[in-house]
Amino acid sequence: MLYTLIWVWVLLPIWAQASQEHFNRNDNSKQLQFEKYSFNRFELKHYRETVKDLFHFAHENYLQKGYPYDELRPIACIPKTRNFEDPDDEITNDVLGNFSVTLVDSLTTLAVMNDRPKFAEMVKLIEDTFPNKFNIDSTVQVFETTIRIVGGLISAHLYATDPSKKVYLGEEYKGSLLQLAKDMADRLLPSYLTLTGLPVPRINLRSKFDPISVESVSENNVAAMVSPIFEFTMLSYLTLDSKYADVTRYAMNKTWALRTELQLLPMSFNPQSGQCYTPISGVGASIDSFYEYALKGAILFDDDGLLKIWQDAYNSLNTNSRADWFYTNVQSTTGQLQTLWIDSLSAFFPGLQVLAGDVEDAILKHMLTLKLWNTFGGVPERWDFQTLAAFEKKKEFTPEDIKSFVPLEWYPLRPEFVESTYFLYRATRDPFYLNVGVAILESLQTRFKHECGFGGFQDVTTGEPQDRMETFILSETLKYLYLLFDVDNELHSTRDNVVFSTEAHPMWLTPKMINNYEQNKYFNDTVYREHLRACRKRDRKSALHENERTFMGGKLLRFAKSLFTADQEPTKDISTHAQPEPEEQPDASKPSVYEQMCFPVDFAAPHTDKPQWLHSHLLSHFDRLFEIDRRYNSTLIRPKHMQNVVPMELQRGFYEKWAHDKFAHSRPMPSTEALEIVLDLPGECQLIRLPDGSIHRETLGGRNKIRLEKIEPGKIDVYGRILDPQLFVSARCKDVFKSTCDKIDRLYTPSLLYRATVLNGINLPADANLTINRKTVFKTQREENTFRDLFGQNSYNQLMLECTPIINMLMQ
Ligand code: DMJ
């Protein structure tokens, strides 16, 4: 024992010193024996504390120079206030309600950083700031106010009342934050009192609808229409008043009922009439937190209904909108590509995919944001991904050339990139993501730090700084960055089911809270009870006029009809919370929402054969690290202010240190062409994914989007291999469906082959097959007849498209 102790005492200082030496990365002479190791605890601590210092720097400045106004301008060092002169200035006034929003929104970052004294001081300051609660004559956006104010207060209340948390306030806290959250929610909830039950986007905190013009509430996006469900359901759990949950749940279900036949939601509607405004769908602005809260709500509230919405929506996205490196905006009724840009808000999606278990695709999608960051030093609000042949050969690019690829040029230091980086690190523990975090941190210390706080770019193409510190910089960007390095944070080891709100406010429910709610919840607010009853009545009524094309569209009409028609099984599309159905008995054999989510993980899976910290698994085994650079080389053009900046994965100490020299290599760019076919057949799209990545289908029912690679000898395929002429020897035609290939000689060898590489957004690994049950492939004779003209099958059981064999689509 004594011997062991001596060793510990002797070794500790040496280890500490050596680690500090290693930590000084730019000093080569000092990189000795620890050179190979991953971030040690000294490094992690240093980065974590650096983030904390940055937060305090900005927070203190806000308190001294910005408070009690909503924000502080980081360059001018003066408050940024609501535009009191022009109430119609929605861009400013939607968020800045004259309610010290930075103070409220940043509170949980102090909690996450375990800063109890400051947390307690800020709770007191909030109590003093709002003696009359939120009785303020401000018209604000319901969504923004919910996620920043209501969400911030609820989450801080959870921290303040949870004895297991380091910032627990004990007896000194009397529940003021929850009372404030409830007060704000009560002021926002009237926005749902529309004919449809869908919320209008804005409301006046004092006088509800009085000073609001019709135009300012005539359009609402789906993210805003559904998102309050998350914060408001939490509020119901905490207050036992179920009206918040029920009213917002009705809106979530009704919004989802407005989806198209493809299970895609258009991005915006008129909430008074339900008429569709913007028919495009995607994962970015206007729709982002619809997906986020379907999944996060399913997890936090263990809610099967929300899980089903998430699964259907995600499946449909994958079929219709998933591209290799991002999700595209598509027409919600046809699934056709609709815009040639993506927006910066979509960078949150990989984090959500991690939560859903789809780490493999999350890694790809996150990579694109990294490349945007490398190019512009931030993530432009919109980036145009179309490649122009005219630009490919160009050597010099004018500022105008660059601007033409950045339709919206600002970057307000949004959190989505670091958010996804954090989730990917938690899922993979790959030091790659810590390195990304360090690169972001360095940018925060240099280009984004100003005299009084942090501000992003007004224009990423020129590097012009933005004199604004949005509240999400303190509530999200710095919080996720801190958590990335704070590997031992209490949130990472808690047994509670912690889920971050869309504004990064941690939320959780203990079994005690759930039981209490289930046993004691009430709904005795006549206004909202009557409102929901009237909405449901209108839903039922509309079913009587099925021929009329109402805003509801096919789905909702069918649903409403099913409620009305006794012999049809009623679907559960619309919430029945106000008149609860008999409670389902919990079924012990039934998997929880969490257990139902499972995606196969491919190269991201932590490797067990070697210690994980020796190198980055991603850098060593992901051979497509530079594919985006090459593929989008005519649109990822670095502006002048970025020209001397080395991309983060090429910086000294990044690639050569973290990639395993035995494995790491880069895949050559494919030279094959590809085409996509869409088969829309009756029935469900059910597929079975086999361990080798192959996919088996019993039928071809449902919507199938198949990417076919054209295989020609000598070309490089999407897996980076030179195509072997041998493939052609084994691919002769022999038609069994008696289609046009009848005319082709049995010994004919085609000069072109196809290979399926992607099915409904799922990448097929090299040498994986797509098999279909020969007997059940077509459900009806009619289907088979239709397909005869198009498809055939050769003697190797390969399916043929117009006489060209698809070598890995096999009939079995
Ligand atoms: C935040 O307010 C939230 O993350 C929201 O969901 C999207 N926009 C900002 C951050 O970009």
PDB file of C-alpha atoms in Angstrom, residues 468-693:
ATOM      1  CA  ARG A 468     -24.756  42.200 -32.430  1.00  0.00           C
ATOM      2  CA  MET A 469     -24.570  39.598 -29.705  1.00  0.00           C
ATOM      3  CA  GLU A 470     -27.674  37.470 -30.136  1.00  0.00           C
ATOM      4  CA  THR A 471     -28.773  35.753 -26.952  1.00  0.00           C
ATOM      5  CA  PHE A 472     -28.125  32.297 -28.384  1.00  0.00           C
ATOM      6  CA  ILE A 473     -24.384  33.041 -28.364  1.00  0.00           C
ATOM      7  CA  LEU A 474     -24.431  32.922 -24.576  1.00  0.00           C
ATOM      8  CA  SER A 475     -27.203  30.390 -24.214  1.00  0.00           C
ATOM      9  CA  GLU A 476     -26.156  27.913 -26.919  1.00  0.00           C
ATOM     10  CA  THR A 477     -22.878  28.511 -28.749  1.00  0.00           C
ATOM     11  CA  LEU A 478     -20.742  28.855 -25.635  1.00  0.00           C
ATOM     12  CA  LYS A 479     -22.733  26.257 -23.688  1.00  0.00           C
ATOM     13  CA  TYR A 480     -22.272  23.501 -26.258  1.00  0.00           C
ATOM     14  CA  LEU A 481     -18.611  24.415 -26.625  1.00  0.00           C
ATOM     15  CA  TYR A 482     -18.137  24.228 -22.868  1.00  0.00           C
ATOM     16  CA  LEU A 483     -19.932  20.888 -22.683  1.00  0.00           C
ATOM     17  CA  LEU A 484     -17.784  19.511 -25.479  1.00  0.00           C
ATOM     18  CA  PHE A 485     -14.712  19.901 -23.276  1.00  0.00           C
ATOM     19  CA  ASP A 486     -16.410  19.286 -19.953  1.00  0.00           C
ATOM     20  CA  VAL A 487     -16.555  15.539 -20.389  1.00  0.00           C
ATOM     21  CA  ASP A 488     -17.436  15.005 -16.715  1.00  0.00           C
ATOM     22  CA  ASN A 489     -20.272  17.482 -16.607  1.00  0.00           C
ATOM     23  CA  GLU A 490     -23.106  16.366 -14.363  1.00  0.00           C
ATOM     24  CA  LEU A 491     -25.388  16.243 -17.404  1.00  0.00           C
ATOM     25  CA  HIS A 492     -23.205  13.484 -18.841  1.00  0.00           C
ATOM     26  CA  SER A 493     -23.499  11.148 -15.909  1.00  0.00           C
ATOM     27  CA  THR A 494     -27.004  11.790 -14.672  1.00  0.00           C
ATOM     28  CA  ARG A 495     -29.550   9.003 -14.725  1.00  0.00           C
ATOM     29  CA  ASP A 496     -32.210  11.513 -15.755  1.00  0.00           C
ATOM     30  CA  ASN A 497     -33.373  11.520 -19.304  1.00  0.00           C
ATOM     31  CA  VAL A 498     -31.903  14.938 -20.128  1.00  0.00           C
ATOM     32  CA  VAL A 499     -32.852  16.499 -23.439  1.00  0.00           C
ATOM     33  CA  PHE A 500     -31.738  19.921 -24.631  1.00  0.00           C
ATOM     34  CA  SER A 501     -34.396  22.317 -25.833  1.00  0.00           C
ATOM     35  CA  THR A 502     -33.883  23.928 -29.214  1.00  0.00           C
ATOM     36  CA  GLU A 503     -32.317  26.861 -27.327  1.00  0.00           C
ATOM     37  CA  ALA A 504     -29.994  24.437 -25.463  1.00  0.00           C
ATOM     38  CA  HIS A 505     -31.826  24.618 -22.162  1.00  0.00           C
ATOM     39  CA  PRO A 506     -31.507  21.203 -20.496  1.00  0.00           C
ATOM     40  CA  MET A 507     -34.840  19.621 -19.547  1.00  0.00           C
ATOM     41  CA  TRP A 508     -35.542  16.437 -17.650  1.00  0.00           C
ATOM     42  CA  LEU A 509     -38.386  14.669 -15.891  1.00  0.00           C
ATOM     43  CA  THR A 510     -37.925  12.462 -12.868  1.00  0.00           C
ATOM     44  CA  PRO A 511     -40.236   9.491 -12.248  1.00  0.00           C
ATOM     45  CA  LYS A 512     -41.650  11.460  -9.304  1.00  0.00           C
ATOM     46  CA  MET A 513     -42.602  14.389 -11.520  1.00  0.00           C
ATOM     47  CA  ILE A 514     -44.177  12.070 -14.072  1.00  0.00           C
ATOM     48  CA  ASN A 515     -46.243  10.230 -11.447  1.00  0.00           C
ATOM     49  CA  ASN A 516     -47.323  13.434  -9.823  1.00  0.00           C
ATOM     50  CA  TYR A 517     -48.525  14.777 -13.150  1.00  0.00           C
ATOM     51  CA  GLU A 518     -50.315  11.600 -14.145  1.00  0.00           C
ATOM     52  CA  GLN A 519     -52.165  11.485 -10.860  1.00  0.00           C
ATOM     53  CA  ASN A 520     -52.956  15.132 -10.262  1.00  0.00           C
ATOM     54  CA  LYS A 521     -53.201  16.892 -13.604  1.00  0.00           C
ATOM     55  CA  TYR A 522     -56.220  19.056 -14.269  1.00  0.00           C
ATOM     56  CA  PHE A 523     -57.691  21.129 -17.069  1.00  0.00           C
ATOM     57  CA  ASN A 524     -60.246  23.545 -15.755  1.00  0.00           C
ATOM     58  CA  ASP A 525     -59.747  26.533 -17.996  1.00  0.00           C
ATOM     59  CA  THR A 526     -63.051  26.907 -19.818  1.00  0.00           C
ATOM     60  CA  VAL A 527     -61.687  29.148 -22.548  1.00  0.00           C
ATOM     61  CA  TYR A 528     -59.151  26.613 -23.751  1.00  0.00           C
ATOM     62  CA  ARG A 529     -61.343  23.606 -23.118  1.00  0.00           C
ATOM     63  CA  GLU A 530     -64.107  25.126 -25.210  1.00  0.00           C
ATOM     64  CA  HIS A 531     -61.588  26.161 -27.821  1.00  0.00           C
ATOM     65  CA  LEU A 532     -60.278  22.635 -28.263  1.00  0.00           C
ATOM     66  CA  ARG A 533     -63.803  21.239 -28.304  1.00  0.00           C
ATOM     67  CA  ALA A 534     -64.793  23.705 -31.034  1.00  0.00           C
ATOM     68  CA  CYS A 535     -61.683  22.874 -33.062  1.00  0.00           C
ATOM     69  CA  ARG A 536     -62.451  19.180 -32.939  1.00  0.00           C
ATOM     70  CA  LYS A 537     -66.044  19.824 -33.877  1.00  0.00           C
ATOM     71  CA  ARG A 538     -64.921  21.771 -36.925  1.00  0.00           C
ATOM     72  CA  ASP A 539     -62.567  18.912 -37.827  1.00  0.00           C
ATOM     73  CA  ARG A 540     -65.450  16.490 -37.734  1.00  0.00           C
ATOM     74  CA  LYS A 541     -67.685  18.820 -39.683  1.00  0.00           C
ATOM     75  CA  SER A 542     -65.174  19.321 -42.431  1.00  0.00           C
ATOM     76  CA  ALA A 543     -65.318  15.598 -43.081  1.00  0.00           C
ATOM     77  CA  LEU A 544     -68.845  16.069 -44.364  1.00  0.00           C
ATOM     78  CA  HIS A 545     -67.523  18.147 -47.266  1.00  0.00           C
ATOM     79  CA  GLU A 546     -64.832  15.945 -48.563  1.00  0.00           C
ATOM     80  CA  ASN A 547     -65.219  17.152 -52.118  1.00  0.00           C
ATOM     81  CA  GLU A 548     -64.383  20.671 -51.134  1.00  0.00           C
ATOM     82  CA  ARG A 549     -60.697  21.336 -51.339  1.00  0.00           C
ATOM     83  CA  THR A 550     -60.203  22.918 -47.935  1.00  0.00           C
ATOM     84  CA  PHE A 551     -56.897  23.838 -46.435  1.00  0.00           C
ATOM     85  CA  MET A 552     -56.862  20.595 -44.578  1.00  0.00           C
ATOM     86  CA  GLY A 553     -55.871  18.626 -47.623  1.00  0.00           C
ATOM     87  CA  GLY A 554     -56.421  14.925 -48.095  1.00  0.00           C
ATOM     88  CA  LYS A 555     -54.885  13.644 -44.905  1.00  0.00           C
ATOM     89  CA  LEU A 556     -56.831  15.672 -42.435  1.00  0.00           C
ATOM     90  CA  LEU A 557     -60.085  15.206 -44.290  1.00  0.00           C
ATOM     91  CA  ARG A 558     -59.541  11.501 -44.278  1.00  0.00           C
ATOM     92  CA  PHE A 559     -58.692  11.604 -40.649  1.00  0.00           C
ATOM     93  CA  ALA A 560     -61.703  13.703 -39.785  1.00  0.00           C
ATOM     94  CA  LYS A 561     -63.888  11.392 -41.793  1.00  0.00           C
ATOM     95  CA  SER A 562     -62.520   8.426 -39.958  1.00  0.00           C
ATOM     96  CA  LEU A 563     -63.558  10.048 -36.698  1.00  0.00           C
ATOM     97  CA  PHE A 564     -67.004  10.590 -38.086  1.00  0.00           C
ATOM     98  CA  THR A 565     -67.538   7.233 -39.723  1.00  0.00           C
ATOM     99  CA  ALA A 566     -68.277   4.562 -37.226  1.00  0.00           C
ATOM    100  CA  ASP A 567     -67.001   1.627 -39.223  1.00  0.00           C
ATOM    101  CA  GLN A 568     -63.565   3.081 -39.749  1.00  0.00           C
ATOM    102  CA  GLU A 569     -60.747   2.711 -37.317  1.00  0.00           C
ATOM    103  CA  PRO A 570     -60.140   6.229 -36.011  1.00  0.00           C
ATOM    104  CA  THR A 571     -56.575   7.296 -36.416  1.00  0.00           C
ATOM    105  CA  LYS A 572     -54.848   9.084 -33.591  1.00  0.00           C
ATOM    106  CA  ASP A 573     -53.815  12.076 -35.609  1.00  0.00           C
ATOM    107  CA  ILE A 574     -55.515  14.671 -33.495  1.00  0.00           C
ATOM    108  CA  SER A 575     -54.896  15.035 -29.794  1.00  0.00           C
ATOM    109  CA  THR A 576     -57.569  13.733 -27.520  1.00  0.00           C
ATOM    110  CA  HIS A 577     -56.014  15.061 -24.378  1.00  0.00           C
ATOM    111  CA  ALA A 578     -58.896  17.305 -23.401  1.00  0.00           C
ATOM    112  CA  GLN A 579     -61.296  14.380 -23.368  1.00  0.00           C
ATOM    113  CA  PRO A 580     -58.907  11.627 -22.484  1.00  0.00           C
ATOM    114  CA  GLU A 581     -59.404   8.163 -23.816  1.00  0.00           C
ATOM    115  CA  PRO A 582     -59.135   5.325 -21.324  1.00  0.00           C
ATOM    116  CA  GLU A 583     -55.493   5.129 -20.409  1.00  0.00           C
ATOM    117  CA  GLU A 584     -53.559   2.329 -21.993  1.00  0.00           C
ATOM    118  CA  GLN A 585     -52.162  -0.037 -19.436  1.00  0.00           C
ATOM    119  CA  PRO A 586     -48.400   0.071 -19.552  1.00  0.00           C
ATOM    120  CA  ASP A 587     -47.118  -2.951 -21.348  1.00  0.00           C
ATOM    121  CA  ALA A 588     -43.915  -4.170 -19.809  1.00  0.00           C
ATOM    122  CA  SER A 589     -42.972  -6.057 -22.961  1.00  0.00           C
ATOM    123  CA  LYS A 590     -43.384  -2.929 -25.086  1.00  0.00           C
ATOM    124  CA  PRO A 591     -40.103  -1.184 -25.831  1.00  0.00           C
ATOM    125  CA  SER A 592     -39.835   2.411 -24.681  1.00  0.00           C
ATOM    126  CA  VAL A 593     -39.485   5.176 -27.218  1.00  0.00           C
ATOM    127  CA  TYR A 594     -35.781   5.126 -26.616  1.00  0.00           C
ATOM    128  CA  GLU A 595     -35.495   1.416 -27.266  1.00  0.00           C
ATOM    129  CA  GLN A 596     -37.434   1.684 -30.490  1.00  0.00           C
ATOM    130  CA  MET A 597     -34.775   3.859 -32.026  1.00  0.00           C
ATOM    131  CA  CYS A 598     -31.929   1.983 -33.487  1.00  0.00           C
ATOM    132  CA  PHE A 599     -29.838   2.628 -36.519  1.00  0.00           C
ATOM    133  CA  PRO A 600     -26.909   0.595 -37.613  1.00  0.00           C
ATOM    134  CA  VAL A 601     -23.664   2.461 -37.123  1.00  0.00           C
ATOM    135  CA  ASP A 602     -20.926   1.852 -39.592  1.00  0.00           C
ATOM    136  CA  PHE A 603     -17.483   3.365 -39.554  1.00  0.00           C
ATOM    137  CA  ALA A 604     -18.421   5.605 -36.655  1.00  0.00           C
ATOM    138  CA  ALA A 605     -18.650   2.688 -34.272  1.00  0.00           C
ATOM    139  CA  PRO A 606     -16.080   2.982 -31.536  1.00  0.00           C
ATOM    140  CA  HIS A 607     -13.366   0.487 -32.251  1.00  0.00           C
ATOM    141  CA  THR A 608     -12.616  -1.823 -29.396  1.00  0.00           C
ATOM    142  CA  ASP A 609      -9.406  -3.408 -30.613  1.00  0.00           C
ATOM    143  CA  LYS A 610      -7.226  -0.388 -29.878  1.00  0.00           C
ATOM    144  CA  PRO A 611      -7.279   2.319 -27.246  1.00  0.00           C
ATOM    145  CA  GLN A 612      -9.524   5.027 -28.622  1.00  0.00           C
ATOM    146  CA  TRP A 613      -7.264   7.924 -27.784  1.00  0.00           C
ATOM    147  CA  LEU A 614      -4.348   6.974 -29.968  1.00  0.00           C
ATOM    148  CA  HIS A 615      -5.787   8.490 -33.102  1.00  0.00           C
ATOM    149  CA  SER A 616      -8.958   9.772 -34.642  1.00  0.00           C
ATOM    150  CA  HIS A 617     -11.023   6.935 -35.964  1.00  0.00           C
ATOM    151  CA  LEU A 618     -12.700   9.306 -38.361  1.00  0.00           C
ATOM    152  CA  LEU A 619      -9.482  10.734 -39.783  1.00  0.00           C
ATOM    153  CA  SER A 620      -7.993   7.286 -40.186  1.00  0.00           C
ATOM    154  CA  HIS A 621     -10.891   5.389 -41.642  1.00  0.00           C
ATOM    155  CA  PHE A 622     -13.003   7.979 -43.370  1.00  0.00           C
ATOM    156  CA  ASP A 623     -11.533   8.229 -46.822  1.00  0.00           C
ATOM    157  CA  ARG A 624     -13.880  10.948 -48.053  1.00  0.00           C
ATOM    158  CA  LEU A 625     -12.491  13.762 -45.943  1.00  0.00           C
ATOM    159  CA  PHE A 626     -11.667  15.908 -48.942  1.00  0.00           C
ATOM    160  CA  GLU A 627     -14.463  14.853 -51.263  1.00  0.00           C
ATOM    161  CA  ILE A 628     -16.557  17.935 -50.523  1.00  0.00           C
ATOM    162  CA  ASP A 629     -13.592  20.197 -51.300  1.00  0.00           C
ATOM    163  CA  ARG A 630     -13.220  18.601 -54.703  1.00  0.00           C
ATOM    164  CA  ARG A 631     -16.857  18.142 -55.521  1.00  0.00           C
ATOM    165  CA  TYR A 632     -17.851  21.708 -54.659  1.00  0.00           C
ATOM    166  CA  ASN A 633     -14.604  23.370 -55.613  1.00  0.00           C
ATOM    167  CA  SER A 634     -16.365  25.898 -57.788  1.00  0.00           C
ATOM    168  CA  THR A 635     -18.686  27.109 -55.027  1.00  0.00           C
ATOM    169  CA  LEU A 636     -16.549  26.774 -51.918  1.00  0.00           C
ATOM    170  CA  ILE A 637     -14.356  29.690 -52.815  1.00  0.00           C
ATOM    171  CA  ARG A 638     -12.441  31.283 -50.022  1.00  0.00           C
ATOM    172  CA  PRO A 639     -12.890  35.036 -49.762  1.00  0.00           C
ATOM    173  CA  LYS A 640      -9.959  37.356 -49.307  1.00  0.00           C
ATOM    174  CA  HIS A 641     -10.185  37.559 -45.515  1.00  0.00           C
ATOM    175  CA  MET A 642      -9.809  33.775 -45.329  1.00  0.00           C
ATOM    176  CA  GLN A 643      -7.043  33.354 -47.840  1.00  0.00           C
ATOM    177  CA  ASN A 644      -4.228  32.889 -45.354  1.00  0.00           C
ATOM    178  CA  VAL A 645      -6.211  30.691 -43.026  1.00  0.00           C
ATOM    179  CA  VAL A 646      -5.366  26.995 -43.180  1.00  0.00           C
ATOM    180  CA  PRO A 647      -8.429  24.703 -43.118  1.00  0.00           C
ATOM    181  CA  MET A 648      -8.696  23.148 -39.685  1.00  0.00           C
ATOM    182  CA  GLU A 649      -8.118  19.551 -40.730  1.00  0.00           C
ATOM    183  CA  LEU A 650      -4.937  20.573 -42.564  1.00  0.00           C
ATOM    184  CA  GLN A 651      -3.440  22.590 -39.771  1.00  0.00           C
ATOM    185  CA  ARG A 652      -0.204  21.368 -38.250  1.00  0.00           C
ATOM    186  CA  GLY A 653      -0.986  18.894 -35.563  1.00  0.00           C
ATOM    187  CA  PHE A 654      -4.408  17.998 -36.850  1.00  0.00           C
ATOM    188  CA  TYR A 655      -4.133  15.479 -39.650  1.00  0.00           C
ATOM    189  CA  GLU A 656      -0.638  14.165 -39.067  1.00  0.00           C
ATOM    190  CA  LYS A 657      -1.237  13.815 -35.382  1.00  0.00           C
ATOM    191  CA  TRP A 658      -4.680  12.319 -35.345  1.00  0.00           C
ATOM    192  CA  ALA A 659      -4.786  10.193 -38.480  1.00  0.00           C
ATOM    193  CA  HIS A 660      -3.325   6.700 -38.285  1.00  0.00           C
ATOM    194  CA  ASP A 661      -0.623   6.616 -40.960  1.00  0.00           C
ATOM    195  CA  LYS A 662      -1.242   2.956 -41.722  1.00  0.00           C
ATOM    196  CA  PHE A 663      -4.858   3.403 -42.685  1.00  0.00           C
ATOM    197  CA  ALA A 664      -5.527   6.983 -43.614  1.00  0.00           C
ATOM    198  CA  HIS A 665      -5.951   7.597 -47.295  1.00  0.00           C
ATOM    199  CA  SER A 666      -8.141   9.631 -49.565  1.00  0.00           C
ATOM    200  CA  ARG A 667     -10.625   8.114 -51.938  1.00  0.00           C
ATOM    201  CA  PRO A 668     -10.342   9.213 -55.577  1.00  0.00           C
ATOM    202  CA  MET A 669     -13.258  11.138 -56.981  1.00  0.00           C
ATOM    203  CA  PRO A 670     -15.766   8.994 -58.877  1.00  0.00           C
ATOM    204  CA  SER A 671     -15.834   9.454 -62.631  1.00  0.00           C
ATOM    205  CA  THR A 672     -19.043   7.503 -63.162  1.00  0.00           C
ATOM    206  CA  GLU A 673     -22.400   9.092 -63.918  1.00  0.00           C
ATOM    207  CA  ALA A 674     -25.528   8.422 -61.884  1.00  0.00           C
ATOM    208  CA  LEU A 675     -29.251   8.568 -62.376  1.00  0.00           C
ATOM    209  CA  GLU A 676     -32.130   8.375 -59.943  1.00  0.00           C
ATOM    210  CA  ILE A 677     -35.341   6.493 -60.474  1.00  0.00           C
ATOM    211  CA  VAL A 678     -38.449   6.906 -58.370  1.00  0.00           C
ATOM    212  CA  LEU A 679     -40.956   4.069 -58.145  1.00  0.00           C
ATOM    213  CA  ASP A 680     -44.222   4.932 -56.477  1.00  0.00           C
ATOM    214  CA  LEU A 681     -46.201   1.782 -55.826  1.00  0.00           C
ATOM    215  CA  PRO A 682     -49.060   1.002 -53.511  1.00  0.00           C
ATOM    216  CA  GLY A 683     -48.115  -0.509 -50.198  1.00  0.00           C
ATOM    217  CA  GLU A 684     -45.663   0.162 -47.438  1.00  0.00           C
ATOM    218  CA  CYS A 685     -41.966   0.642 -47.935  1.00  0.00           C
ATOM    219  CA  GLN A 686     -40.496  -1.890 -45.570  1.00  0.00           C
ATOM    220  CA  LEU A 687     -36.888  -2.822 -45.788  1.00  0.00           C
ATOM    221  CA  ILE A 688     -34.632  -5.065 -43.835  1.00  0.00           C
ATOM    222  CA  ARG A 689     -31.028  -4.001 -43.484  1.00  0.00           C
ATOM    223  CA  LEU A 690     -28.614  -6.891 -43.189  1.00  0.00           C
ATOM    224  CA  PRO A 691     -25.363  -6.785 -41.221  1.00  0.00           C
ATOM    225  CA  ASP A 692     -23.216  -6.349 -44.340  1.00  0.00           C
ATOM    226  CA  GLY A 693     -25.241  -3.305 -45.359  1.00  0.00           C
TER     227      GLY A 693
END
